[in-house]
CSV table of C-alpha atoms and ligand atoms in Angstrom, one decimal:
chain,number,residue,atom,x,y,z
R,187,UNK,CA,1.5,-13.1,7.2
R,188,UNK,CA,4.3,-11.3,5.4
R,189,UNK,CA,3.8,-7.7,4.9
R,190,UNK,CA,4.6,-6.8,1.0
R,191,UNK,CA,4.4,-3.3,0.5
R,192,UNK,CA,5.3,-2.3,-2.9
R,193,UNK,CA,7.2,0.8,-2.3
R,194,UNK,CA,9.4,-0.8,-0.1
R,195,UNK,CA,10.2,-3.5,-2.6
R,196,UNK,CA,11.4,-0.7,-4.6
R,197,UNK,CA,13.5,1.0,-2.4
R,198,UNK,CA,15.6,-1.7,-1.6
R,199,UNK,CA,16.1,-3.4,-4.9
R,200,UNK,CA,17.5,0.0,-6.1
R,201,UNK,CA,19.8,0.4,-2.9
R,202,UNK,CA,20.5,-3.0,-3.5
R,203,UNK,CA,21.4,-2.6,-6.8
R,204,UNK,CA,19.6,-6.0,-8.1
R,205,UNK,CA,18.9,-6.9,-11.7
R,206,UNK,CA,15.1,-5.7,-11.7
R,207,UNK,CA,16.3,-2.8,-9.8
R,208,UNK,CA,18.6,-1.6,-12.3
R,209,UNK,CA,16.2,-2.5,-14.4
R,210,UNK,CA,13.6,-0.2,-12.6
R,211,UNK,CA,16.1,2.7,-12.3
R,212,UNK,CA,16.6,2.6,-16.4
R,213,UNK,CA,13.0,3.8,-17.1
R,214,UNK,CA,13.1,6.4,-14.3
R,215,UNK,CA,16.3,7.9,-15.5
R,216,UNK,CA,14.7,8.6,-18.4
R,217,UNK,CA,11.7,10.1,-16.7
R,218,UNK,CA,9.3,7.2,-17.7
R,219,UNK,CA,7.1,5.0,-15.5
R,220,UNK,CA,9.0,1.7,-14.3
R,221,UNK,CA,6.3,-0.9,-16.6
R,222,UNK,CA,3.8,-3.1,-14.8
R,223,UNK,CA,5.7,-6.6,-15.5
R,224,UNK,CA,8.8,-5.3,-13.8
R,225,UNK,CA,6.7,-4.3,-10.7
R,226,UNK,CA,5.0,-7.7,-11.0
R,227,UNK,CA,8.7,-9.4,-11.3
R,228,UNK,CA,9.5,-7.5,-7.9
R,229,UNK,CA,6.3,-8.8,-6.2
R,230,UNK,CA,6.3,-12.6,-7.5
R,231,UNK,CA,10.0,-12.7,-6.9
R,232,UNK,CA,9.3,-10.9,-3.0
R,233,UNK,CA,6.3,-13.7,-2.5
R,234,UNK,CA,8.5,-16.9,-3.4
R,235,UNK,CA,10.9,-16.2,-0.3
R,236,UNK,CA,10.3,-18.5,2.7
R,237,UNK,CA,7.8,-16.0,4.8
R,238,UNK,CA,5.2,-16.0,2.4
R,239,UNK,CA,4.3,-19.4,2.4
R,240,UNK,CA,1.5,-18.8,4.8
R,241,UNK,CA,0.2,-16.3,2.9
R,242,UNK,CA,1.5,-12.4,2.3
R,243,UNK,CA,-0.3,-9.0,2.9
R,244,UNK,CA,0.1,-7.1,-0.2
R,245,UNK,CA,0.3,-3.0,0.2
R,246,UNK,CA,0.4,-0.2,-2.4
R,247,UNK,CA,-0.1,-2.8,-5.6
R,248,UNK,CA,-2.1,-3.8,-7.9
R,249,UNK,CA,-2.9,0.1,-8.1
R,250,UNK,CA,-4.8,-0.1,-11.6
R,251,UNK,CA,-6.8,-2.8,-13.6
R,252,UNK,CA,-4.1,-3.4,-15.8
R,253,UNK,CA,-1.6,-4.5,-12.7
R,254,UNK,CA,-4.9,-6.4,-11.0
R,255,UNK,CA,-5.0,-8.5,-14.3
R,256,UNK,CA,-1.8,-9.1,-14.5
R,257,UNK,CA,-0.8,-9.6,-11.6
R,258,UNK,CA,-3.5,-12.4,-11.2
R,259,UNK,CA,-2.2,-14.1,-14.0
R,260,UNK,CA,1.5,-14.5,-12.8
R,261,UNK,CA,-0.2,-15.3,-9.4
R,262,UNK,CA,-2.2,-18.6,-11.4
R,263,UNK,CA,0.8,-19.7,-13.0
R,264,UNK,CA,2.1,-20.1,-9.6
R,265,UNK,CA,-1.4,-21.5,-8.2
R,266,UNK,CA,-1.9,-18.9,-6.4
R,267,UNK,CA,-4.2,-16.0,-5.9
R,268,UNK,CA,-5.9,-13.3,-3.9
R,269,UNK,CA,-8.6,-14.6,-1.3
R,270,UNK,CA,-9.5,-11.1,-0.2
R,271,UNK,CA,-9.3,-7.0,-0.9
R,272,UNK,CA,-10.0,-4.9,2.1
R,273,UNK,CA,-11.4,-1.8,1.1
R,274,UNK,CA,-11.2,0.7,3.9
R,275,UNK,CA,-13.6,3.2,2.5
R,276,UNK,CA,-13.2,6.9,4.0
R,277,UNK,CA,-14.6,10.5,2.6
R,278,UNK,CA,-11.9,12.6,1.0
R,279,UNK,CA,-12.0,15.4,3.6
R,280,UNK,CA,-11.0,12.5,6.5
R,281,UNK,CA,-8.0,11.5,3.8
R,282,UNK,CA,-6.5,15.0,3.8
R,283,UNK,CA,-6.7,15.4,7.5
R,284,UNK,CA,-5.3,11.9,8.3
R,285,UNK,CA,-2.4,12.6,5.3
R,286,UNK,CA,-1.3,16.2,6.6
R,287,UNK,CA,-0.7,14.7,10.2
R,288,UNK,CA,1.7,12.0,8.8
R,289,UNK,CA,5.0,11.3,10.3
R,290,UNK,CA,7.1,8.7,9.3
R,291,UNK,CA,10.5,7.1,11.3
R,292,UNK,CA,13.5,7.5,9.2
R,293,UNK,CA,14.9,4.4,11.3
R,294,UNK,CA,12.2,1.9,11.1
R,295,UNK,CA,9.0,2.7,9.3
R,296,UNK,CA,6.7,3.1,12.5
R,297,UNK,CA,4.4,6.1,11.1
R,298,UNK,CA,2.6,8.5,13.9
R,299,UNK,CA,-0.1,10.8,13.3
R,300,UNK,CA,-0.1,14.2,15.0
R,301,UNK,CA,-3.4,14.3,15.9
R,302,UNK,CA,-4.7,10.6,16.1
R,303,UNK,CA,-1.5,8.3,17.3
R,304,UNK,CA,1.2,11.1,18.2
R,305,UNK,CA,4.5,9.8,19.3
R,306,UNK,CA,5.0,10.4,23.3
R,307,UNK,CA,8.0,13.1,22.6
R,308,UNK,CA,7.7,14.9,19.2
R,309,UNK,CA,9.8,14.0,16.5
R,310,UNK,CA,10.8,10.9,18.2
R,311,UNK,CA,9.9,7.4,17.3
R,312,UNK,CA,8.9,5.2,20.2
R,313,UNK,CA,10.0,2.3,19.3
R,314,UNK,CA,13.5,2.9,18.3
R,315,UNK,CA,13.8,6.7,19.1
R,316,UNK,CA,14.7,7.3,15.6
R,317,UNK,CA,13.8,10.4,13.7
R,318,UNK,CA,10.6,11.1,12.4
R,319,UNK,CA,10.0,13.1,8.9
R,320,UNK,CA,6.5,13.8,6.6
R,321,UNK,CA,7.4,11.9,3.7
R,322,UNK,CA,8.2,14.0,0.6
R,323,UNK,CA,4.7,12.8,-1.0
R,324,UNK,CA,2.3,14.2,2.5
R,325,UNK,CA,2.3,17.7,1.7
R,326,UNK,CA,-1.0,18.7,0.8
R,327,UNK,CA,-0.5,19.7,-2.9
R,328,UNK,CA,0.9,16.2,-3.5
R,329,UNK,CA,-1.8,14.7,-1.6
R,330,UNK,CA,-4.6,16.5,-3.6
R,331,UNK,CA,-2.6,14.9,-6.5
R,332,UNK,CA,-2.4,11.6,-5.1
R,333,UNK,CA,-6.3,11.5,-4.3
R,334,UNK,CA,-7.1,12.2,-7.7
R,335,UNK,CA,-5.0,9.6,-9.4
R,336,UNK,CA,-6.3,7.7,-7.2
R,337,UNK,CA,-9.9,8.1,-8.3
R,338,UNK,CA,-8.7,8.1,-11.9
R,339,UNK,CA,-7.1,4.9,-11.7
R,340,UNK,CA,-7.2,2.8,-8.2
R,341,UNK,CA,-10.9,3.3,-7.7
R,342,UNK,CA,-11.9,1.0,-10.7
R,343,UNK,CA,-10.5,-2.1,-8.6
R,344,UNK,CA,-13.3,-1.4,-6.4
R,345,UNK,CA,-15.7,-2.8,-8.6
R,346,UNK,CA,-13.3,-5.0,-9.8
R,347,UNK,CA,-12.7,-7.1,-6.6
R,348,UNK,CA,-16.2,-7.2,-5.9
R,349,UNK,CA,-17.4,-9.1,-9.2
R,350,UNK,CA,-15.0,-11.4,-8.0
R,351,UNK,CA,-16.9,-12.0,-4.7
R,352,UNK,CA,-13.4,-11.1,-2.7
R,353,UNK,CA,-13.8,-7.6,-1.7
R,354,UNK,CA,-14.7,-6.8,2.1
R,355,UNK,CA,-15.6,-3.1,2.6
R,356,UNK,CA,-14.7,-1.8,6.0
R,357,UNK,CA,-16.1,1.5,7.0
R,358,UNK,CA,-12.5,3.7,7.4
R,359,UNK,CA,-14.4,7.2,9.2
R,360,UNK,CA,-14.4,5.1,12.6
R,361,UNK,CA,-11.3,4.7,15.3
R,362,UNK,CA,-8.4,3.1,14.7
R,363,UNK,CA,-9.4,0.5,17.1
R,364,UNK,CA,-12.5,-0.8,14.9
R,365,UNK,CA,-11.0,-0.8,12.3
R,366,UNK,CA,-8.2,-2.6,13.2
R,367,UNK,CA,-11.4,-5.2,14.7
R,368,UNK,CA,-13.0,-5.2,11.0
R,369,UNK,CA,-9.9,-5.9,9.2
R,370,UNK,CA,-9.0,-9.1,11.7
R,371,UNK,CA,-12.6,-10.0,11.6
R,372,UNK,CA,-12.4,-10.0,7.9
R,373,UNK,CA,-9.2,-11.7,7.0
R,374,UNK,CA,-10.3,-14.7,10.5
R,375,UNK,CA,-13.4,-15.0,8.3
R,376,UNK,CA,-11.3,-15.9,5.0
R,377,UNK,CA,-9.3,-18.1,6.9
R,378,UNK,CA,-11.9,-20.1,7.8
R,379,UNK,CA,-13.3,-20.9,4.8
R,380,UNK,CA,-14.7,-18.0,2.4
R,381,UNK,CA,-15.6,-14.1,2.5
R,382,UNK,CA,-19.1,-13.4,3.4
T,410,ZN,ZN1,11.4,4.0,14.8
């Protein structure tokens, strides 16, 4: 399946300079959030290209209710819609240790972890021996920040998902390796006919 991740989606339509780009860049010049329906114009118009006919992974969106709603009402005009929400549930303290060991490629995406997944020569990507960075947004004040926003506003869509019978909870405190187990068990489940 394709992998959507809303970030990215933004990135490149401003580099790109595309009409919902612009768009995008217009509210942030003036210092105000880019509005949900342009984000949803992004996604809908990412998901009708060729590799998301099987199906697309979405990352970093819906974030609140409001995006959640709306964004499965431009996915039912489509007949579409979401079949399942992973929710990799972890404690705040394990957040702030896996966030401050973050490091990023600058050259293709791959991200490491210092403690957990370090990369075999430091500051080096392995796959494409491109340079790794920590993003602007994994120093630890921003993270803080990010944690509570997200309890403010992204936590609600836990409930959310569930009284629609699609969220899978997937205990995030254990190794990379079962989670990575849970998730494909999960999403081979769906697959085959329904979340249980
Ligand atoms: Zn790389």
């Amino acid at each position: 399946m394709a992998h959507v991740a809303s970030g990215d989606l933004f990135r490149e339509a401003l580099a790109k300079q595309t009409e919902l780009g612009q768009l995008a860049k217009s509210f942030m010049d003036r210092g105000e959030l880019v509005p949900d329906d342009v984000t949803i114009a992004m996604v809908m118009e990412r998901l009708s290209k060729l590799d998301c006919a099987g199906g697309a992974i979405l990352d970093g969106f819906p974030r609140t209710i409001e995006q959640a709603v709306a964004l499965e009402k431009a996915l039912g005009e489509k007949g579409l819609g979401i079949t399942l929400v992973p929710y990799i549930k972890v404690s705040e303290e394990t957040l702030l240790v896996r966030l401050a060991g973050r490091w990023t490629c600058r050259n293709c995406g791959a991200i490491y972890h210092q403690l957990f997944d370090p990369p075999n020569e430091p500051g080096v990507c392995d796959e494409c021996g491109g340079e790794l960075f920590q993003r602007a947004d994994d120093t630890p004040e921003t993270q803080r920040h990010r944690i509570e926003v997200y309890f403010e506003q992204t936590s609600p869509l836990i409930d959310f998902f569930k009284q629609r019978g699609i969220l899978v909870e997937i205990d995030g405190e254990q190794s990379v390796e079962d989670v990575r187990s849970a998730l494909l068990a999960a999403v081979a489940r769906v697959r085959s006919g329904g979340v249980s």
